[in-house]
Amino acid sequence: MFSIHTRQVLARAALPILILLAVALVLLGLVRRPVVDGVRLRATDILAPAYQALVYPQARVQEWLVDLRGATDLAKENARLRDENRALRHWYDVAVALAAENARLKSSLHWIPESAPQYVTGRVTRDDGGPYSRAVLLDVGSGHQIHTGDVALDSAGLLGRVTEIGPHTVRVLLINDDASRIPVTLAASRGDAIMAGDDTDTPRLIYYPQDHHPIEGERVETRGQSAMPAGLPIGTVHYLAPNRPVVMPDADLRRLDIVRVFDYGDDGGQAPDAPGRVKVRRPAAEPTLPGGLPFPRLPGMPETLGKGGQ
Amino acid sequence: MVAENSTPHLHSAVEPRQTIRRRLDMFARAAMPSLFIILVAVLLSAPFGIPGQPELQFGIAMCTVWFWAFSRPKSMPAWAVFLCGLSVEIFSFGPPGAVLLSLLVIYGVAHHWRYGLSRLGFVSCWLIFSFFAALASFFQWALVCVHAFALLSPAPGLFQAALTIGIYPSLTALFVWGRRTFANPDQA
């Protein structure tokens, strides 16, 4: 079809053109990351059943191994379970008594009951952290009502927050990701802190009051800001080194299987404006042309600058 | 010539007839390296819980493109590298474009130096590959830092580079065998 010369020119030009396309993808990732992540979520949506089929043999083998290990020392396991059952019965009685007392106190205080949160349960489709981040994809089925910022928990404690939403799949950024910052309360010392992920298994505690250092072994709970309610269990404080407190998460972040995503409603904890404070009046939204500058107009900048220099 | 006539005993004057079945067979054998990268990308994105899965995804793609780009360029044209890179990009959640650009650059280097590289010994090839694998990991780390707007720990990048360099010999052994047998279009 083409002459030999044309074909040689095309062959030489192919690699530079493809490299330019790759650079364009890098730039697109920097400017519009959600577009790229949306395509990846859709690909995961399509492959979700295949992933389940792929890990099915591995899950079965692991189940057999657990059964086999249990069968080898049945007597010891029985004794341990009996002891644990006795302890659990005691805690059950304590819990029932406390629940009754709590209900009585609430009724005498005319406590306004909190609305029960909606939740969706999903199975982890895949761990998609990569070398630099910690995140998982959940298969939550179609027609879910999950929003960005919803809270993900496993049976033991907080796992993370939802960052991207696909038709069947949602991405949950785990609490040990480098980008995760969660306001927490320390249960015993009642101090506040920020739990910052650093890509290790134990997120660090930062910005705690210098006169109230976290105590080794005390419980760490959520503080209750934005879409996250107060009092969700996260883990316990542990000192890896002097002045370096970390949180040992209750949830097993390495082996995640079934995860629940709770919708606690957004900005439920929004504080009212302080009395006497002049309310800031936001300027009316200006009609912007598509393709305008992505940042707001700066004061003192000519009006035409943001609109393509008309 | 380097790799095109790797099996000279089969290049006789009497060529077998070009039936559709033979052409399909030749195409499948030539596409084997690209299919290998795509299959590995999909498999390693499944939640097996194997440590270092995303690093392996990157490492295997780099080794495969490097080896086939200089040892049999016909089995790894530039557009196939692009498609492989795109599939790795889709089945991973790293900074967009980093793997694709790294694969194209390493392909360009290997393809440009293919005559020199095939004259060099295995260890020299491995050393040159190691340099570019480390460079690609560094580029990925820099891009992640730009995305996060913070200076992140380079340890995961170093681990990725070490894993990529470490798996190269065993993958080369597999590819050298494959180049003679199942991925050899001349044997179709």
GROMACS .gro file of C-alpha atoms in nm:
model
  498
    1MET     CA    1   0.000   0.000   0.000
    2PHE     CA    2   0.276   0.246   0.105
    3SER     CA    3   0.613   0.280  -0.056
    4ILE     CA    4   0.918   0.141   0.124
    5HIS     CA    5   1.035   0.493   0.206
    6THR     CA    6   0.699   0.590   0.362
    7ARG     CA    7   0.696   0.271   0.562
    8GLN     CA    8   1.047   0.341   0.695
    9VAL     CA    9   0.947   0.694   0.798
   10LEU     CA   10   0.633   0.561   0.971
   11ALA     CA   11   0.834   0.296   1.155
   12ARG     CA   12   1.080   0.559   1.278
   13ALA     CA   13   0.805   0.799   1.383
   14ALA     CA   14   0.602   0.536   1.572
   15LEU     CA   15   0.808   0.531   1.892
   16PRO     CA   16   0.834   0.912   1.937
   17ILE     CA   17   0.457   0.943   1.878
   18LEU     CA   18   0.382   0.669   2.132
   19ILE     CA   19   0.619   0.830   2.385
   20LEU     CA   20   0.437   1.161   2.333
   21LEU     CA   21   0.106   0.982   2.399
   22ALA     CA   22   0.252   0.835   2.720
   23VAL     CA   23   0.367   1.181   2.830
   24ALA     CA   24   0.014   1.306   2.756
   25LEU     CA   25  -0.120   1.030   2.984
   26VAL     CA   26   0.122   1.137   3.260
   27LEU     CA   27   0.002   1.498   3.225
   28LEU     CA   28  -0.363   1.386   3.219
   29GLY     CA   29  -0.296   1.196   3.541
   30LEU     CA   30  -0.153   1.509   3.701
   31VAL     CA   31  -0.435   1.737   3.590
   32ARG     CA   32  -0.740   1.507   3.585
   33ARG     CA   33  -0.656   1.205   3.801
   34PRO     CA   34  -1.024   1.105   3.859
   35VAL     CA   35  -1.071   1.046   3.484
   36VAL     CA   36  -0.793   0.785   3.479
   37ASP     CA   37  -0.904   0.628   3.808
   38GLY     CA   38  -1.262   0.608   3.670
   39VAL     CA   39  -1.140   0.399   3.375
   40ARG     CA   40  -0.947   0.172   3.614
   41LEU     CA   41  -1.255   0.127   3.836
   42ARG     CA   42  -1.464   0.029   3.534
   43ALA     CA   43  -1.204  -0.229   3.431
   44THR     CA   44  -1.216  -0.373   3.784
   45ASP     CA   45  -1.597  -0.378   3.767
   46ILE     CA   46  -1.580  -0.593   3.456
   47LEU     CA   47  -1.318  -0.826   3.601
   48ALA     CA   48  -1.471  -0.863   3.950
   49PRO     CA   49  -1.624  -1.211   3.883
   50ALA     CA   50  -1.296  -1.329   3.730
   51TYR     CA   51  -1.107  -1.218   4.040
   52GLN     CA   52  -1.346  -1.417   4.261
   53ALA     CA   53  -1.290  -1.725   4.044
   54LEU     CA   54  -0.912  -1.675   4.051
   55VAL     CA   55  -0.883  -1.659   4.429
   56TYR     CA   56  -1.142  -1.934   4.492
   57PRO     CA   57  -0.888  -2.223   4.494
   58GLN     CA   58  -0.655  -2.027   4.721
   59ALA     CA   59  -0.939  -1.953   4.966
   60ARG     CA   60  -1.042  -2.322   4.972
   61VAL     CA   61  -0.686  -2.438   5.038
   62GLN     CA   62  -0.655  -2.186   5.322
   63GLU     CA   63  -0.982  -2.314   5.473
   64TRP     CA   64  -0.853  -2.674   5.458
   65LEU     CA   65  -0.529  -2.569   5.623
   66VAL     CA   66  -0.717  -2.399   5.907
   67ASP     CA   67  -0.936  -2.710   5.950
   68LEU     CA   68  -0.630  -2.934   5.946
   69ARG     CA   69  -0.454  -2.721   6.206
   70GLY     CA   70  -0.768  -2.728   6.424
   71ALA     CA   71  -0.797  -3.105   6.394
   72THR     CA   72  -0.441  -3.169   6.509
   73ASP     CA   73  -0.485  -3.027   6.861
   74LEU     CA   74  -0.854  -3.058   6.934
   75ALA     CA   75  -0.817  -3.103   7.310
   76LYS     CA   76  -0.615  -2.785   7.360
   77GLU     CA   77  -0.849  -2.590   7.132
   78ASN     CA   78  -1.151  -2.719   7.327
   79ALA     CA   79  -1.006  -2.610   7.659
   80ARG     CA   80  -0.921  -2.266   7.520
   81LEU     CA   81  -1.271  -2.222   7.375
   82ARG     CA   82  -1.432  -2.329   7.705
   83ASP     CA   83  -1.231  -2.065   7.893
   84GLU     CA   84  -1.310  -1.804   7.633
   85ASN     CA   85  -1.681  -1.894   7.645
   86ARG     CA   86  -1.684  -1.852   8.021
   87ALA     CA   87  -1.523  -1.508   7.990
   88LEU     CA   88  -1.765  -1.410   7.712
   89ARG     CA   89  -2.068  -1.511   7.922
   90HIS     CA   90  -1.942  -1.284   8.198
   91TRP     CA   91  -1.901  -0.995   7.953
   92TYR     CA   92  -2.244  -1.068   7.805
   93ASP     CA   93  -2.403  -1.022   8.151
   94VAL     CA   94  -2.206  -0.700   8.201
   95ALA     CA   95  -2.313  -0.574   7.858
   96VAL     CA   96  -2.683  -0.651   7.921
   97ALA     CA   97  -2.670  -0.471   8.257
   98LEU     CA   98  -2.494  -0.171   8.102
   99ALA     CA   99  -2.737  -0.158   7.809
  100ALA     CA  100  -3.034  -0.156   8.049
  101GLU     CA  101  -2.872   0.118   8.259
  102ASN     CA  102  -2.786   0.317   7.946
  103ALA     CA  103  -3.147   0.295   7.822
  104ARG     CA  104  -3.278   0.404   8.162
  105LEU     CA  105  -3.041   0.703   8.180
  106LYS     CA  106  -3.121   0.805   7.823
  107SER     CA  107  -3.493   0.794   7.889
  108SER     CA  108  -3.455   1.010   8.201
  109LEU     CA  109  -3.243   1.260   8.005
  110HIS     CA  110  -3.491   1.274   7.712
  111TRP     CA  111  -3.207   1.170   7.483
  112ILE     CA  112  -3.274   1.225   7.114
  113PRO     CA  113  -3.194   0.890   6.955
  114GLU     CA  114  -2.932   0.894   6.681
  115SER     CA  115  -3.049   0.775   6.345
  116ALA     CA  116  -2.929   0.427   6.258
  117PRO     CA  117  -2.673   0.452   5.980
  118GLN     CA  118  -2.728   0.286   5.645
  119TYR     CA  119  -2.463   0.035   5.552
  120VAL     CA  120  -2.359  -0.181   5.262
  121THR     CA  121  -2.153  -0.496   5.296
  122GLY     CA  122  -1.903  -0.587   5.028
  123ARG     CA  123  -1.622  -0.825   4.959
  124VAL     CA  124  -1.272  -0.701   4.882
  125THR     CA  125  -1.223  -0.748   4.509
  126ARG     CA  126  -0.859  -0.662   4.509
  127ASP     CA  127  -0.586  -0.486   4.696
  128ASP     CA  128  -0.489  -0.203   4.471
  129GLY     CA  129  -0.242  -0.013   4.676
  130GLY     CA  130   0.070  -0.039   4.467
  131PRO     CA  131   0.410   0.033   4.614
  132TYR     CA  132   0.319   0.378   4.744
  133SER     CA  133  -0.037   0.358   4.869
  134ARG     CA  134  -0.270   0.140   5.074
  135ALA     CA  135  -0.620   0.098   4.932
  136VAL     CA  136  -0.867  -0.178   4.850
  137LEU     CA  137  -1.149  -0.214   4.599
  138LEU     CA  138  -1.483  -0.342   4.726
  139ASP     CA  139  -1.749  -0.515   4.520
  140VAL     CA  140  -2.073  -0.367   4.656
  141GLY     CA  141  -2.314  -0.465   4.377
  142SER     CA  142  -2.524  -0.234   4.162
  143GLY     CA  143  -2.763   0.029   4.292
  144HIS     CA  144  -2.564   0.116   4.602
  145GLN     CA  145  -2.602   0.453   4.776
  146ILE     CA  146  -2.239   0.503   4.879
  147HIS     CA  147  -2.090   0.851   4.879
  148THR     CA  148  -1.732   0.971   4.882
  149GLY     CA  149  -1.611   1.001   5.243
  150ASP     CA  150  -1.828   0.719   5.381
  151VAL     CA  151  -1.669   0.512   5.655
  152ALA     CA  152  -1.548   0.153   5.604
  153LEU     CA  153  -1.526  -0.088   5.898
  154ASP     CA  154  -1.454  -0.456   5.937
  155SER     CA  155  -1.576  -0.662   6.232
  156ALA     CA  156  -1.310  -0.518   6.465
  157GLY     CA  157  -1.268  -0.151   6.380
  158LEU     CA  158  -1.216   0.135   6.140
  159LEU     CA  159  -1.051   0.057   5.807
  160GLY     CA  160  -1.067   0.376   5.607
  161ARG     CA  161  -1.280   0.604   5.394
  162VAL     CA  162  -1.431   0.577   5.047
  163THR     CA  163  -1.243   0.784   4.790
  164GLU     CA  164  -1.374   0.675   4.448
  165ILE     CA  165  -1.706   0.529   4.342
  166GLY     CA  166  -1.780   0.311   4.041
  167PRO     CA  167  -2.103   0.143   3.929
  168HIS     CA  168  -2.033  -0.178   4.124
  169THR     CA  169  -1.701  -0.106   4.289
  170VAL     CA  170  -1.582   0.148   4.542
  171ARG     CA  171  -1.224   0.230   4.640
  172VAL     CA  172  -1.145   0.256   5.010
  173LEU     CA  173  -0.833   0.446   5.119
  174LEU     CA  174  -0.702   0.259   5.425
  175ILE     CA  175  -0.605   0.438   5.746
  176ASN     CA  176  -0.237   0.348   5.697
  177ASP     CA  177  -0.213   0.516   5.355
  178ASP     CA  178   0.026   0.805   5.335
  179ALA     CA  179  -0.257   1.042   5.239
  180SER     CA  180  -0.486   0.943   5.528
  181ARG     CA  181  -0.534   1.194   5.813
  182ILE     CA  182  -0.809   1.112   6.065
  183PRO     CA  183  -0.896   1.319   6.375
  184VAL     CA  184  -0.902   1.090   6.679
  185THR     CA  185  -0.971   1.103   7.050
  186LEU     CA  186  -0.768   0.912   7.307
  187ALA     CA  187  -1.014   0.736   7.536
  188ALA     CA  188  -0.828   0.754   7.870
  189SER     CA  189  -0.647   1.088   7.857
  190ARG     CA  190  -0.932   1.252   7.654
  191GLY     CA  191  -0.672   1.423   7.440
  192ASP     CA  192  -0.720   1.490   7.069
  193ALA     CA  193  -0.472   1.393   6.801
  194ILE     CA  194  -0.446   1.328   6.431
  195MET     CA  195  -0.381   0.975   6.312
  196ALA     CA  196  -0.155   0.996   6.007
  197GLY     CA  197  -0.083   0.698   5.786
  198ASP     CA  198   0.273   0.641   5.670
  199ASP     CA  199   0.240   0.327   5.453
  200THR     CA  200   0.341   0.101   5.742
  201ASP     CA  201   0.101  -0.123   5.938
  202THR     CA  202   0.087   0.121   6.230
  203PRO     CA  203  -0.033   0.481   6.161
  204ARG     CA  204   0.140   0.753   6.363
  205LEU     CA  205  -0.024   0.987   6.615
  206ILE     CA  206   0.063   1.351   6.557
  207TYR     CA  207  -0.051   1.691   6.687
  208TYR     CA  208  -0.140   1.563   7.036
  209PRO     CA  209  -0.125   1.816   7.326
  210GLN     CA  210   0.227   1.839   7.463
  211ASP     CA  211   0.100   1.833   7.823
  212HIS     CA  212  -0.117   1.524   7.756
  213HIS     CA  213   0.096   1.261   7.590
  214PRO     CA  214  -0.090   0.949   7.475
  215ILE     CA  215  -0.071   0.665   7.729
  216GLU     CA  216   0.063   0.326   7.623
  217GLY     CA  217  -0.224   0.085   7.565
  218GLU     CA  218  -0.513   0.334   7.576
  219ARG     CA  219  -0.798   0.307   7.325
  220VAL     CA  220  -0.808   0.532   7.019
  221GLU     CA  221  -1.149   0.636   6.878
  222THR     CA  222  -1.270   0.868   6.605
  223ARG     CA  223  -1.333   1.225   6.716
  224GLY     CA  224  -1.649   1.287   6.515
  225GLN     CA  225  -1.590   1.535   6.238
  226SER     CA  226  -1.748   1.574   5.894
  227ALA     CA  227  -1.905   1.242   5.787
  228MET     CA  228  -1.734   1.041   6.060
  229PRO     CA  229  -1.919   0.990   6.390
  230ALA     CA  230  -1.748   0.996   6.729
  231GLY     CA  231  -1.651   0.681   6.914
  232LEU     CA  232  -1.574   0.437   6.632
  233PRO     CA  233  -1.303   0.200   6.759
  234ILE     CA  234  -0.969   0.228   6.579
  235GLY     CA  235  -0.707   0.059   6.796
  236THR     CA  236  -0.468   0.107   7.087
  237VAL     CA  237  -0.170   0.335   7.147
  238HIS     CA  238   0.176   0.184   7.136
  239TYR     CA  239   0.516   0.353   7.164
  240LEU     CA  240   0.764   0.226   6.903
  241ALA     CA  241   1.026   0.464   7.045
  242PRO     CA  242   1.021   0.746   7.299
  243ASN     CA  243   0.799   1.028   7.170
  244ARG     CA  244   0.683   0.820   6.874
  245PRO     CA  245   0.330   0.697   6.953
  246VAL     CA  246   0.157   0.486   6.691
  247VAL     CA  247  -0.183   0.317   6.671
  248MET     CA  248  -0.205  -0.061   6.660
  249PRO     CA  249  -0.525  -0.097   6.452
  250ASP     CA  250  -0.794  -0.340   6.568
  251ALA     CA  251  -0.878  -0.420   6.207
  252ASP     CA  252  -0.650  -0.662   6.027
  253LEU     CA  253  -0.539  -0.434   5.745
  254ARG     CA  254  -0.333  -0.700   5.572
  255ARG     CA  255  -0.604  -0.959   5.530
  256LEU     CA  256  -0.931  -0.791   5.443
  257ASP     CA  257  -1.227  -0.991   5.323
  258ILE     CA  258  -1.574  -0.868   5.421
  259VAL     CA  259  -1.603  -0.493   5.473
  260ARG     CA  260  -1.903  -0.277   5.569
  261VAL     CA  261  -1.939   0.078   5.437
  262PHE     CA  262  -2.149   0.306   5.661
  263ASP     CA  263  -2.323   0.622   5.552
  264TYR     CA  264  -2.350   0.844   5.860
  265GLY     CA  265  -2.483   1.138   5.661
  266ASP     CA  266  -2.263   1.426   5.558
  267ASP     CA  267  -2.165   1.727   5.769
  268GLY     CA  268  -2.387   1.623   6.059
  269GLY     CA  269  -2.144   1.785   6.300
  270GLN     CA  270  -2.137   2.126   6.131
  271ALA     CA  271  -2.110   2.391   6.402
  272PRO     CA  272  -2.350   2.686   6.391
  273ASP     CA  273  -2.209   3.032   6.323
  274ALA     CA  274  -2.082   3.210   6.631
  275PRO     CA  275  -2.329   3.477   6.757
  276GLY     CA  276  -2.239   3.829   6.653
  277ARG     CA  277  -2.012   3.711   6.379
  278VAL     CA  278  -2.066   3.875   6.043
  279LYS     CA  279  -2.162   3.605   5.802
  280VAL     CA  280  -1.941   3.593   5.495
  281ARG     CA  281  -2.152   3.650   5.190
  282ARG     CA  282  -2.035   3.438   4.903
  283PRO     CA  283  -2.036   3.611   4.563
  284ALA     CA  284  -2.289   3.479   4.315
  285ALA     CA  285  -2.149   3.207   4.093
  286GLU     CA  286  -2.013   3.363   3.777
  287PRO     CA  287  -2.091   3.187   3.455
  288THR     CA  288  -1.763   3.041   3.339
  289LEU     CA  289  -1.679   2.922   2.997
  290PRO     CA  290  -1.587   2.555   2.965
  291GLY     CA  291  -1.212   2.530   2.932
  292GLY     CA  292  -1.143   2.832   3.152
  293LEU     CA  293  -0.868   2.837   3.411
  294PRO     CA  294  -0.916   2.573   3.684
  295PHE     CA  295  -0.842   2.817   3.971
  296PRO     CA  296  -1.071   3.094   4.095
  297ARG     CA  297  -1.025   3.448   3.974
  298LEU     CA  298  -0.771   3.632   4.182
  299PRO     CA  299  -0.854   3.981   4.311
  300GLY     CA  300  -0.682   4.236   4.096
  301MET     CA  301  -0.663   4.006   3.800
  302PRO     CA  302  -0.829   4.139   3.487
  303GLU     CA  303  -1.166   3.979   3.428
  304THR     CA  304  -1.074   3.868   3.079
  305LEU     CA  305  -0.778   3.658   3.196
  306GLY     CA  306  -0.985   3.376   3.330
  307LYS     CA  307  -1.199   3.361   3.019
  308GLY     CA  308  -0.945   3.288   2.755
  309GLY     CA  309  -0.843   3.651   2.697
  310GLN     CA  310  -1.150   3.769   2.514
  311MET     CA  311   2.133  -1.021   1.143
  312VAL     CA  312   2.071  -1.085   1.508
  313ALA     CA  313   1.751  -1.254   1.589
  314GLU     CA  314   1.548  -1.270   1.270
  315ASN     CA  315   1.745  -1.574   1.149
  316SER     CA  316   1.785  -1.735   1.485
  317THR     CA  317   1.693  -2.075   1.342
  318PRO     CA  318   1.884  -2.088   1.013
  319HIS     CA  319   1.815  -2.459   0.956
  320LEU     CA  320   1.449  -2.373   0.908
  321HIS     CA  321   1.520  -2.104   0.649
  322SER     CA  322   1.542  -2.342   0.360
  323ALA     CA  323   1.449  -2.262   0.007
  324VAL     CA  324   1.133  -2.471   0.040
  325GLU     CA  325   0.892  -2.281   0.265
  326PRO     CA  326   0.576  -2.448   0.397
  327ARG     CA  327   0.252  -2.328   0.240
  328GLN     CA  328   0.099  -2.015   0.402
  329THR     CA  329  -0.232  -2.159   0.518
  330ILE     CA  330  -0.461  -1.965   0.752
  331ARG     CA  331  -0.386  -2.209   1.033
  332ARG     CA  332  -0.011  -2.156   0.991
  333ARG     CA  333  -0.051  -1.780   0.983
  334LEU     CA  334  -0.259  -1.786   1.301
  335ASP     CA  335   0.001  -2.009   1.464
  336MET     CA  336   0.281  -1.771   1.362
  337PHE     CA  337   0.085  -1.472   1.490
  338ALA     CA  338   0.013  -1.641   1.824
  339ARG     CA  339   0.380  -1.731   1.866
  340ALA     CA  340   0.490  -1.378   1.776
  341ALA     CA  341   0.232  -1.229   2.016
  342MET     CA  342   0.339  -1.456   2.303
  343PRO     CA  343   0.556  -1.195   2.485
  344SER     CA  344   0.281  -0.930   2.471
  345LEU     CA  345   0.015  -1.181   2.581
  346PHE     CA  346   0.245  -1.284   2.867
  347ILE     CA  347   0.265  -0.923   2.994
  348ILE     CA  348  -0.114  -0.872   2.971
  349LEU     CA  349  -0.187  -1.206   3.142
  350VAL     CA  350   0.058  -1.129   3.422
  351ALA     CA  351  -0.094  -0.779   3.464
  352VAL     CA  352  -0.443  -0.927   3.508
  353LEU     CA  353  -0.332  -1.217   3.729
  354LEU     CA  354  -0.122  -1.003   3.961
  355SER     CA  355  -0.407  -0.756   4.009
  356ALA     CA  356  -0.620  -1.034   4.168
  357PRO     CA  357  -0.629  -1.034   4.552
  358PHE     CA  358  -0.395  -1.329   4.616
  359GLY     CA  359  -0.224  -1.147   4.900
  360ILE     CA  360   0.125  -1.231   4.768
  361PRO     CA  361   0.376  -0.979   4.900
  362GLY     CA  362   0.512  -0.749   4.630
  363GLN     CA  363   0.236  -0.813   4.374
  364PRO     CA  364   0.231  -0.459   4.223
  365GLU     CA  365   0.612  -0.448   4.216
  366LEU     CA  366   0.617  -0.782   4.032
  367GLN     CA  367   0.364  -0.650   3.779
  368PHE     CA  368   0.602  -0.368   3.692
  369GLY     CA  369   0.915  -0.585   3.707
  370ILE     CA  370   0.787  -0.862   3.479
  371ALA     CA  371   0.665  -0.609   3.219
  372MET     CA  372   1.004  -0.433   3.221
  373CYS     CA  373   1.205  -0.756   3.189
  374THR     CA  374   0.983  -0.891   2.908
  375VAL     CA  375   0.995  -0.572   2.701
  376TRP     CA  376   1.373  -0.539   2.747
  377PHE     CA  377   1.450  -0.899   2.650
  378TRP     CA  378   1.227  -0.924   2.343
  379ALA     CA  379   1.307  -0.572   2.217
  380PHE     CA  380   1.669  -0.665   2.158
  381SER     CA  381   1.650  -1.039   2.104
  382ARG     CA  382   1.354  -1.057   1.862
  383PRO     CA  383   1.217  -0.709   1.781
  384LYS     CA  384   0.956  -0.858   1.545
  385SER     CA  385   0.781  -1.016   1.846
  386MET     CA  386   0.771  -0.687   2.032
  387PRO     CA  387   0.686  -0.391   1.805
  388ALA     CA  388   0.642  -0.042   1.953
  389TRP     CA  389   0.262  -0.048   1.932
  390ALA     CA  390   0.253  -0.381   2.119
  391VAL     CA  391   0.466  -0.225   2.395
  392PHE     CA  392   0.216   0.061   2.406
  393LEU     CA  393  -0.081  -0.177   2.437
  394CYS     CA  394   0.097  -0.382   2.706
  395GLY     CA  395   0.181  -0.063   2.896
  396LEU     CA  396  -0.180   0.052   2.875
  397SER     CA  397  -0.307  -0.280   3.012
  398VAL     CA  398  -0.061  -0.264   3.303
  399GLU     CA  399  -0.176   0.094   3.366
  400ILE     CA  400  -0.542  -0.014   3.373
  401PHE     CA  401  -0.481  -0.303   3.613
  402SER     CA  402  -0.272  -0.105   3.861
  403PHE     CA  403  -0.340   0.210   4.064
  404GLY     CA  404  -0.005   0.387   4.049
  405PRO     CA  405   0.051   0.736   3.907
  406PRO     CA  406  -0.100   0.732   3.554
  407GLY     CA  407   0.143   0.695   3.266
  408ALA     CA  408   0.454   0.611   3.470
  409VAL     CA  409   0.468   0.241   3.375
  410LEU     CA  410   0.373   0.312   3.013
  411LEU     CA  411   0.644   0.575   2.970
  412SER     CA  412   0.905   0.355   3.143
  413LEU     CA  413   0.821   0.061   2.914
  414LEU     CA  414   0.843   0.275   2.600
  415VAL     CA  415   1.174   0.429   2.707
  416ILE     CA  416   1.330   0.093   2.792
  417TYR     CA  417   1.197  -0.043   2.462
  418GLY     CA  418   1.356   0.250   2.276
  419VAL     CA  419   1.692   0.188   2.444
  420ALA     CA  420   1.689  -0.189   2.386
  421HIS     CA  421   1.570  -0.154   2.025
  422HIS     CA  422   1.826   0.115   1.944
  423TRP     CA  423   2.117  -0.084   2.090
  424ARG     CA  424   1.991  -0.428   1.983
  425TYR     CA  425   2.299  -0.517   1.773
  426GLY     CA  426   2.540  -0.415   2.048
  427LEU     CA  427   2.333  -0.579   2.323
  428SER     CA  428   2.310  -0.915   2.146
  429ARG     CA  429   2.691  -0.917   2.111
  430LEU     CA  430   2.735  -0.843   2.481
  431GLY     CA  431   2.730  -1.115   2.744
  432PHE     CA  432   2.439  -1.182   2.980
  433VAL     CA  433   2.596  -1.000   3.278
  434SER     CA  434   2.661  -0.680   3.080
  435CYS     CA  435   2.301  -0.683   2.950
  436TRP     CA  436   2.179  -0.736   3.305
  437LEU     CA  437   2.389  -0.444   3.436
  438ILE     CA  438   2.258  -0.205   3.169
  439PHE     CA  439   1.902  -0.325   3.237
  440SER     CA  440   1.957  -0.272   3.611
  441PHE     CA  441   2.052   0.090   3.551
  442PHE     CA  442   1.735   0.158   3.351
  443ALA     CA  443   1.513  -0.037   3.594
  444ALA     CA  444   1.646   0.176   3.880
  445LEU     CA  445   1.594   0.490   3.671
  446ALA     CA  446   1.231   0.390   3.595
  447SER     CA  447   1.162   0.321   3.964
  448PHE     CA  448   1.312   0.657   4.055
  449PHE     CA  449   1.091   0.827   3.793
  450GLN     CA  450   0.784   0.653   3.936
  451TRP     CA  451   0.879   0.760   4.289
  452ALA     CA  452   0.929   1.122   4.175
  453LEU     CA  453   0.589   1.118   4.003
  454VAL     CA  454   0.420   0.978   4.317
  455CYS     CA  455   0.584   1.256   4.521
  456VAL     CA  456   0.449   1.517   4.277
  457HIS     CA  457   0.100   1.363   4.302
  458ALA     CA  458   0.115   1.352   4.684
  459PHE     CA  459   0.282   1.696   4.705
  460ALA     CA  460   0.519   1.554   4.966
  461LEU     CA  461   0.856   1.384   4.988
  462LEU     CA  462   0.767   1.017   5.038
  463SER     CA  463   0.999   0.743   5.152
  464PRO     CA  464   1.197   0.599   4.857
  465ALA     CA  465   1.204   0.252   5.019
  466PRO     CA  466   0.915   0.105   4.810
  467GLY     CA  467   1.085   0.230   4.493
  468LEU     CA  468   1.415   0.070   4.593
  469PHE     CA  469   1.233  -0.257   4.668
  470GLN     CA  470   1.064  -0.242   4.327
  471ALA     CA  471   1.397  -0.179   4.151
  472ALA     CA  472   1.565  -0.462   4.346
  473LEU     CA  473   1.281  -0.704   4.264
  474THR     CA  474   1.289  -0.608   3.894
  475ILE     CA  475   1.665  -0.658   3.875
  476GLY     CA  476   1.642  -0.980   4.079
  477ILE     CA  477   1.384  -1.158   3.864
  478TYR     CA  478   1.563  -1.077   3.535
  479PRO     CA  479   1.790  -1.387   3.526
  480SER     CA  480   1.511  -1.640   3.586
  481LEU     CA  481   1.282  -1.466   3.334
  482THR     CA  482   1.567  -1.461   3.081
  483ALA     CA  483   1.607  -1.836   3.119
  484LEU     CA  484   1.235  -1.878   3.045
  485PHE     CA  485   1.247  -1.641   2.749
  486VAL     CA  486   1.557  -1.799   2.594
  487TRP     CA  487   1.379  -2.134   2.602
  488GLY     CA  488   1.058  -1.972   2.469
  489ARG     CA  489   1.246  -1.801   2.186
  490ARG     CA  490   1.358  -2.141   2.064
  491THR     CA  491   1.029  -2.323   2.115
  492PHE     CA  492   0.678  -2.194   2.187
  493ALA     CA  493   0.739  -1.829   2.099
  494ASN     CA  494   0.930  -1.900   1.778
  495PRO     CA  495   0.720  -1.810   1.470
  496ASP     CA  496   0.961  -2.003   1.246
  497GLN     CA  497   0.847  -2.329   1.404
  498ALA     CA  498   0.481  -2.272   1.317
   0.00000   0.00000   0.00000
